[in-house]
Coordinates of C-alpha atoms and ligand atoms in Angstrom, one line a residue:
M216 CA 70.4 73.6 65.6
L217 CA 71.3 77.1 67.1
S218 CA 74.9 78.2 67.2
K219 CA 76.7 78.3 70.7
R220 CA 77.5 82.1 70.0
L221 CA 73.8 82.8 70.3
E222 CA 74.2 82.2 74.1
N223 CA 76.2 85.5 74.6
L224 CA 73.8 87.6 72.9
H225 CA 71.7 90.1 75.1
P226 CA 69.8 92.4 72.6
Y227 CA 69.6 96.0 73.0
V228 CA 66.3 97.2 73.8
P229 CA 65.4 100.6 72.1
G230 CA 62.8 103.5 73.4
E231 CA 59.4 102.1 72.7
Q232 CA 57.6 103.2 69.5
P233 CA 53.9 102.7 70.2
K234 CA 51.3 102.6 67.8
D235 CA 48.3 102.3 70.3
R236 CA 48.2 106.0 70.8
D237 CA 49.5 109.2 69.7
Y238 CA 51.9 109.9 72.3
I239 CA 54.3 112.8 72.6
K240 CA 57.5 111.0 72.2
L241 CA 60.3 112.3 74.3
N242 CA 61.8 108.8 74.8
A243 CA 64.4 108.2 72.1
N244 CA 66.5 111.3 72.0
E245 CA 65.1 111.9 68.2
N246 CA 65.1 115.3 67.0
P247 CA 61.6 117.1 67.3
Y248 CA 62.1 119.0 64.0
P249 CA 61.9 117.4 60.6
P250 CA 64.6 117.3 58.0
S251 CA 65.1 120.6 56.2
E252 CA 62.8 121.2 53.1
R253 CA 65.9 121.1 50.9
T254 CA 67.0 117.7 52.4
A255 CA 63.3 116.4 51.9
K256 CA 63.2 117.7 48.3
A257 CA 66.4 116.0 47.3
V258 CA 64.8 112.7 48.1
S259 CA 61.5 113.5 46.3
V260 CA 63.3 114.6 43.3
L261 CA 65.3 111.1 43.4
L262 CA 62.1 109.3 43.6
E263 CA 60.2 111.1 41.2
A264 CA 62.7 112.2 38.6
Q265 CA 65.4 109.8 38.9
S266 CA 63.5 106.7 40.1
K267 CA 65.9 104.7 37.7
R268 CA 68.6 105.2 40.2
L269 CA 66.8 102.7 42.5
A270 CA 67.4 99.7 40.3
L271 CA 71.0 100.2 40.6
Y272 CA 73.3 99.7 43.3
P273 CA 74.2 102.6 45.5
D274 CA 77.8 103.8 45.4
P275 CA 79.5 101.5 48.1
A276 CA 82.0 103.9 49.1
S277 CA 79.5 106.8 49.7
E278 CA 82.0 109.3 48.2
T279 CA 79.7 112.4 47.5
L280 CA 78.3 111.8 51.1
R281 CA 81.8 111.5 52.6
D282 CA 82.8 114.6 50.9
A283 CA 79.8 116.5 52.3
I284 CA 80.3 115.2 55.6
A285 CA 84.0 116.6 55.7
E286 CA 82.8 119.8 54.4
M287 CA 80.2 120.2 57.0
L288 CA 82.7 119.5 59.5
N289 CA 85.1 121.9 58.3
H290 CA 82.4 124.5 58.4
T291 CA 81.0 124.0 62.0
G292 CA 83.9 122.4 63.9
G293 CA 81.7 119.5 64.6
V294 CA 79.5 121.3 66.8
L295 CA 76.2 122.9 65.7
C296 CA 74.7 124.6 68.4
T297 CA 77.9 126.8 68.8
A298 CA 78.5 127.2 64.8
Q299 CA 77.9 130.6 63.5
I300 CA 75.1 130.6 60.8
E301 CA 76.2 132.7 57.7
G302 CA 73.1 133.2 55.4
E303 CA 71.1 130.2 53.7
G304 CA 73.5 128.8 50.9
D305 CA 75.3 125.5 50.9
F306 CA 77.3 124.8 53.9
A307 CA 76.4 128.2 55.4
C308 CA 78.1 128.0 58.9
R309 CA 81.4 129.0 60.4
P310 CA 82.9 127.3 63.3
S311 CA 82.9 129.3 66.6
K312 CA 86.4 130.2 67.5
A313 CA 86.7 127.7 70.1
D314 CA 85.9 124.7 67.6
A315 CA 87.7 125.8 64.6
I316 CA 89.7 122.7 63.5
D317 CA 93.4 123.9 62.2
F318 CA 93.4 121.4 59.3
E319 CA 91.2 120.2 56.8
V320 CA 88.9 117.3 57.2
T321 CA 88.9 115.2 54.0
R322 CA 87.1 112.2 52.5
D323 CA 89.8 109.7 53.5
M324 CA 88.9 110.6 57.3
I325 CA 85.3 109.8 57.0
F326 CA 84.0 106.2 57.1
C327 CA 80.0 105.9 56.8
G328 CA 77.6 102.9 57.9
N329 CA 74.2 102.2 58.3
G330 CA 73.5 104.1 61.3
S331 CA 76.2 104.7 63.9
D332 CA 74.8 101.4 65.8
E333 CA 76.3 99.7 62.6
V334 CA 79.4 101.8 62.5
L335 CA 80.1 100.8 66.2
S336 CA 79.6 97.3 65.6
L337 CA 82.3 97.5 62.9
V338 CA 84.7 99.6 65.1
F339 CA 84.1 96.9 67.8
Y340 CA 85.2 94.1 65.4
T341 CA 88.3 96.3 64.0
F342 CA 89.9 97.6 66.9
F343 CA 88.7 95.5 70.1
D344 CA 89.6 91.9 70.8
A345 CA 89.0 89.0 73.2
E346 CA 92.6 89.1 74.6
T347 CA 92.3 92.4 76.4
P348 CA 89.4 93.9 78.3
L349 CA 87.7 97.0 76.8
V350 CA 87.8 100.0 79.4
L351 CA 84.3 101.8 79.3
P352 CA 82.3 103.7 81.9
E353 CA 79.6 101.6 83.9
H354 CA 76.8 103.7 82.7
T355 CA 77.3 104.8 79.0
Y356 CA 75.4 103.9 76.0
S357 CA 73.9 100.4 76.4
F358 CA 74.9 99.0 73.2
Y359 CA 78.4 98.9 74.0
P360 CA 78.0 95.7 76.3
V361 CA 75.7 94.3 73.8
Y362 CA 78.3 94.3 71.0
A363 CA 81.0 93.2 73.4
G364 CA 78.7 90.0 74.0
Y365 CA 78.3 89.6 70.1
Y366 CA 82.0 89.6 69.6
G367 CA 83.2 88.1 72.9
I368 CA 85.0 91.0 73.9
P369 CA 85.6 91.3 77.9
L370 CA 84.8 94.5 79.6
D371 CA 86.3 96.4 82.4
K372 CA 83.7 98.8 83.6
I373 CA 84.5 101.8 85.7
A374 CA 82.0 103.3 87.9
L375 CA 81.1 106.9 87.6
K376 CA 82.0 109.7 90.1
S377 CA 79.5 110.8 92.6
D378 CA 78.7 113.8 90.5
W379 CA 78.0 111.3 87.4
S380 CA 81.1 112.5 85.7
L381 CA 83.5 109.8 84.3
D382 CA 86.2 108.7 86.5
T383 CA 89.0 109.5 83.8
D384 CA 91.8 108.6 86.2
K385 CA 90.5 105.1 87.0
M386 CA 89.7 104.4 83.4
L387 CA 93.3 105.5 82.6
S388 CA 95.0 103.6 85.2
E389 CA 93.0 100.4 84.2
A390 CA 94.0 101.0 80.5
Q391 CA 97.6 101.4 81.2
T392 CA 97.7 98.2 83.4
N393 CA 96.1 95.9 80.8
N394 CA 97.2 98.2 77.6
S395 CA 93.5 98.2 77.1
A396 CA 91.4 100.2 74.3
L397 CA 88.8 102.5 75.6
I398 CA 85.3 103.5 74.3
F399 CA 82.5 105.9 75.9
A400 CA 80.1 108.6 74.7
N401 CA 81.0 112.3 74.8
P402 CA 78.7 113.7 76.0
N403 CA 78.0 110.7 77.9
A404 CA 74.5 108.9 77.8
P405 CA 72.2 108.5 79.5
T406 CA 73.7 111.2 82.1
G407 CA 74.4 114.1 79.8
R408 CA 77.7 115.3 81.0
A409 CA 80.6 116.1 79.0
L410 CA 84.3 116.1 79.0
T411 CA 86.2 119.2 77.6
R412 CA 88.4 119.0 74.6
S413 CA 91.5 119.4 77.2
E414 CA 90.4 116.8 79.4
I415 CA 90.2 114.4 76.3
R416 CA 93.6 115.4 75.2
A417 CA 95.0 114.8 78.9
M418 CA 93.4 111.3 78.6
L419 CA 94.8 110.7 75.1
E420 CA 98.4 111.6 76.3
K421 CA 98.1 108.7 78.9
A422 CA 96.2 106.2 77.1
P423 CA 97.8 103.3 75.3
S424 CA 98.9 104.8 72.0
D425 CA 98.9 101.3 70.1
R426 CA 95.2 100.9 71.1
A427 CA 92.0 102.6 69.8
F428 CA 90.6 105.4 71.8
V429 CA 86.7 105.9 70.6
V430 CA 84.9 108.6 71.6
D431 CA 81.1 108.4 70.5
E432 CA 79.8 111.9 69.8
A433 CA 76.3 111.1 69.0
Y434 CA 75.1 114.2 71.2
V435 CA 78.2 116.7 70.9
D436 CA 75.9 119.1 68.6
F437 CA 74.1 120.1 71.7
G438 CA 76.8 121.4 73.7
G439 CA 79.8 119.2 73.9
E440 CA 83.4 119.9 72.6
S441 CA 84.1 117.7 69.6
A442 CA 87.5 115.8 69.8
I443 CA 87.9 116.1 66.0
A444 CA 90.7 118.9 66.4
L445 CA 92.9 116.3 68.3
L446 CA 93.1 113.7 65.2
K447 CA 96.2 115.9 64.2
D448 CA 97.9 114.6 67.3
F449 CA 96.5 111.3 68.2
K450 CA 96.5 108.5 65.6
N451 CA 94.7 106.2 67.6
L452 CA 91.7 108.3 68.3
V453 CA 88.4 107.1 66.6
I454 CA 85.2 109.5 66.7
V455 CA 81.8 108.1 65.9
R456 CA 79.0 110.3 65.0
T457 CA 75.5 110.0 63.7
F458 CA 72.7 111.9 61.7
S459 CA 69.9 110.5 64.0
K460 CA 69.9 113.4 66.4
S461 CA 71.1 116.9 65.3
M462 CA 70.5 116.3 61.7
S463 CA 66.7 114.7 62.1
L464 CA 67.4 111.9 60.0
A465 CA 67.1 108.8 62.5
G466 CA 64.7 106.8 60.1
L467 CA 67.3 106.8 57.2
R468 CA 70.0 105.3 59.2
I469 CA 73.6 107.4 58.7
G470 CA 76.5 107.0 60.9
Y471 CA 80.0 107.9 60.4
V472 CA 83.5 107.7 62.0
V473 CA 86.3 110.4 61.8
A474 CA 89.7 109.1 62.1
N475 CA 93.0 109.1 60.4
P476 CA 93.0 107.3 57.0
E477 CA 94.8 104.5 58.1
L478 CA 92.1 103.3 60.7
I479 CA 89.6 104.3 58.2
G480 CA 91.0 101.6 55.5
A481 CA 90.8 99.2 58.4
L482 CA 87.1 99.7 58.8
E483 CA 86.5 99.7 54.8
T484 CA 88.3 96.3 55.0
V485 CA 85.9 95.0 57.8
K486 CA 83.0 96.6 56.0
N487 CA 83.6 94.9 52.6
S488 CA 83.9 91.8 54.2
F489 CA 80.2 92.0 55.7
N490 CA 78.0 94.3 53.7
H491 CA 79.4 96.1 50.7
F492 CA 76.5 98.6 50.4
P493 CA 75.6 99.8 53.8
I494 CA 74.0 103.0 52.8
D495 CA 71.3 103.0 50.2
V496 CA 70.8 105.6 47.7
L497 CA 67.9 107.4 49.3
A498 CA 70.2 107.8 52.6
Q499 CA 73.1 109.0 50.7
T500 CA 71.2 111.6 48.7
A501 CA 69.2 112.8 51.8
G502 CA 72.7 113.0 54.0
E503 CA 74.5 114.7 51.4
A504 CA 71.6 117.5 51.3
A505 CA 71.4 117.7 54.8
C506 CA 75.0 118.5 55.4
K507 CA 74.7 121.1 52.6
D508 CA 71.7 122.8 54.5
V509 CA 73.7 122.5 57.8
S510 CA 72.5 126.1 58.8
Y511 CA 69.1 124.9 59.2
Y512 CA 70.0 122.3 61.7
A513 CA 72.4 124.4 63.4
A514 CA 69.5 126.7 64.1
N515 CA 67.4 123.9 65.4
A516 CA 70.1 122.5 67.7
K517 CA 70.4 126.0 69.2
K518 CA 66.6 126.0 69.8
I519 CA 67.0 122.8 71.6
V520 CA 70.0 124.0 73.9
L521 CA 67.5 127.0 74.9
E522 CA 64.6 124.8 75.5
R523 CA 66.7 122.5 77.4
D524 CA 68.1 124.9 79.6
N525 CA 64.8 126.3 80.6
F526 CA 63.5 122.9 81.3
C527 CA 66.4 122.2 83.8
D528 CA 65.4 125.4 85.4
W529 CA 61.8 124.5 85.6
L530 CA 62.9 121.0 87.0
K531 CA 65.1 122.6 89.8
E532 CA 62.3 125.0 90.8
R533 CA 60.2 122.0 91.4
G534 CA 62.6 120.2 93.6
W535 CA 64.2 117.8 90.9
S536 CA 67.8 116.9 90.8
V537 CA 69.1 117.4 87.5
I538 CA 72.5 116.4 86.2
P539 CA 73.9 119.1 84.1
S540 CA 73.3 118.4 80.3
A541 CA 75.2 119.0 77.1
T542 CA 72.9 116.9 75.0
N543 CA 69.2 117.0 73.6
F544 CA 68.0 115.1 76.9
V545 CA 68.0 115.7 80.5
F546 CA 68.6 113.0 83.1
A547 CA 66.8 114.0 86.4
K548 CA 65.2 112.4 89.5
K549 CA 62.8 113.4 92.1
D550 CA 63.7 112.4 95.6
G551 CA 61.0 110.2 97.3
K552 CA 59.5 109.1 93.9
G553 CA 60.6 106.0 92.1
G554 CA 61.4 106.5 88.3
E555 CA 59.3 103.5 87.2
E556 CA 56.3 105.1 89.2
L557 CA 57.0 108.6 87.2
Y558 CA 57.2 107.1 84.0
R559 CA 54.1 105.4 84.0
A560 CA 52.1 108.2 85.5
I561 CA 53.7 110.6 82.8
K562 CA 52.8 108.0 80.1
A563 CA 49.2 107.8 81.2
Q564 CA 49.3 111.6 80.6
G565 CA 50.2 110.9 77.1
V566 CA 53.9 111.6 77.3
L567 CA 56.4 109.2 76.7
V568 CA 59.8 109.4 78.4
R569 CA 62.6 106.9 79.2
H570 CA 63.2 104.8 82.2
F571 CA 66.2 102.5 82.8
A572 CA 65.3 99.7 85.0
T573 CA 69.3 99.4 85.6
A574 CA 70.7 99.3 89.3
G575 CA 72.0 102.8 90.3
I576 CA 70.1 104.9 87.9
E577 CA 66.8 103.4 88.4
D578 CA 65.2 106.4 90.1
F579 CA 66.2 108.7 86.9
L580 CA 64.1 109.5 84.0
R581 CA 65.9 110.5 80.7
I582 CA 63.6 113.2 78.9
T583 CA 64.3 114.3 75.4
I584 CA 64.0 118.0 74.6
G585 CA 61.2 118.5 72.1
T586 CA 59.7 121.6 70.8
A587 CA 58.6 124.3 73.0
Q588 CA 54.9 123.0 72.5
Q589 CA 55.8 119.5 73.2
M590 CA 57.6 120.8 76.5
N591 CA 54.7 122.7 77.6
A592 CA 52.6 119.6 77.2
L593 CA 55.3 117.6 79.2
K594 CA 55.3 120.4 82.0
A595 CA 51.5 120.1 82.1
A596 CA 51.7 116.4 82.3
M597 CA 54.2 116.6 85.1
E598 CA 52.4 119.1 87.2
N599 CA 49.7 116.6 87.3
V600 CA 51.6 113.7 88.6
Ligands
PLP460 C1 71.5 107.6 69.7 C2 72.8 106.8 70.0 C3 73.7 106.2 69.0 C4 72.9 105.7 67.6 O1 72.7 106.3 66.7 P1 72.2 105.5 65.5 O2 73.0 106.4 64.2 O3 70.8 106.1 65.2 O4 72.7 104.1 65.2 C5 75.0 105.8 69.2 N1 75.6 106.2 70.3 C6 75.1 107.0 71.2 C7 75.5 107.2 72.4 C8 73.6 107.5 71.1 O5 72.8 107.9 71.9

């Protein structure tokens, strides 16, 4: 009765969302701050004053949301923690000098989906096939191998270097040998390390130009360098981003691609062959309002970065090995202690962090950065362990 395809499926296991106890949740890289008041207000106005709109299909092309995303990127350079905040009006940010994009991001460069997980699934379908292995780091976002199984795409996994950074030379030589597409997260997960924009440019110069080069920027707002400025020079670059981390909207499911219009058109063809209406009217409304209120989210990203750097220092003072992080989480281990054992002991104190039972990283904990109050509770729990 079941299809043969089902045998290739190895579903992703997300961070636990327990209901048995009110844990401090530092296990899923969610944002500890709620959406802005203006974002919440836009949703409540829709529900209360315009509820008739719920009876109608949403805009299948999410045009207003895509305009707002493009505008938000033009006003921030695609990195919230370095953007300069200018008051509280719409799009009240200016990119830092280093992150400025020297062209205008426009609606036809944006593709939206129901969370970047769905967007990634469509990216896999659109750009990767079963004939050539896809090059990716051995330790990276664990959904990529899940989609590869779903679509029957062979993988060419490249070990990380001893400092947990990507082995870009090896990734490129493999890609050149097989004329492969590439995918990785930058900053990478769960390690937290980032490549600079000039390192990405150097990769793009050597990678096959007729193959997609996919960079997942889920965490870039917390300290990475966005590759958006490189879209002018590289027509094969595909950048995946999400509202789930820096924009405090994980519960509404909005992800997007920034790429050249031709590739966006291909993604639209795939989307319209699968689900015409991936973003519902509430999510489109909230997403647009959040983009306009980007200065609020930029201020939160800056707070999270400060909190992260303090926490890294705190861990190092206590003898932990900490991988440098450009994200809203820290990947760290304590010599002589198992990751599983630490995770359980911290959980028993009411704080949830993430442990991966994956060979090579099983000694590590991935700890999401929360508010100052949450981090104090975590530190107290860790002192007791
Ligand atoms: C969280 C995360 C995503 C998924 O984000 P959603 O938009 O919530 O689906 C994608 N890629 C990476 C690397 C992530 O950490």
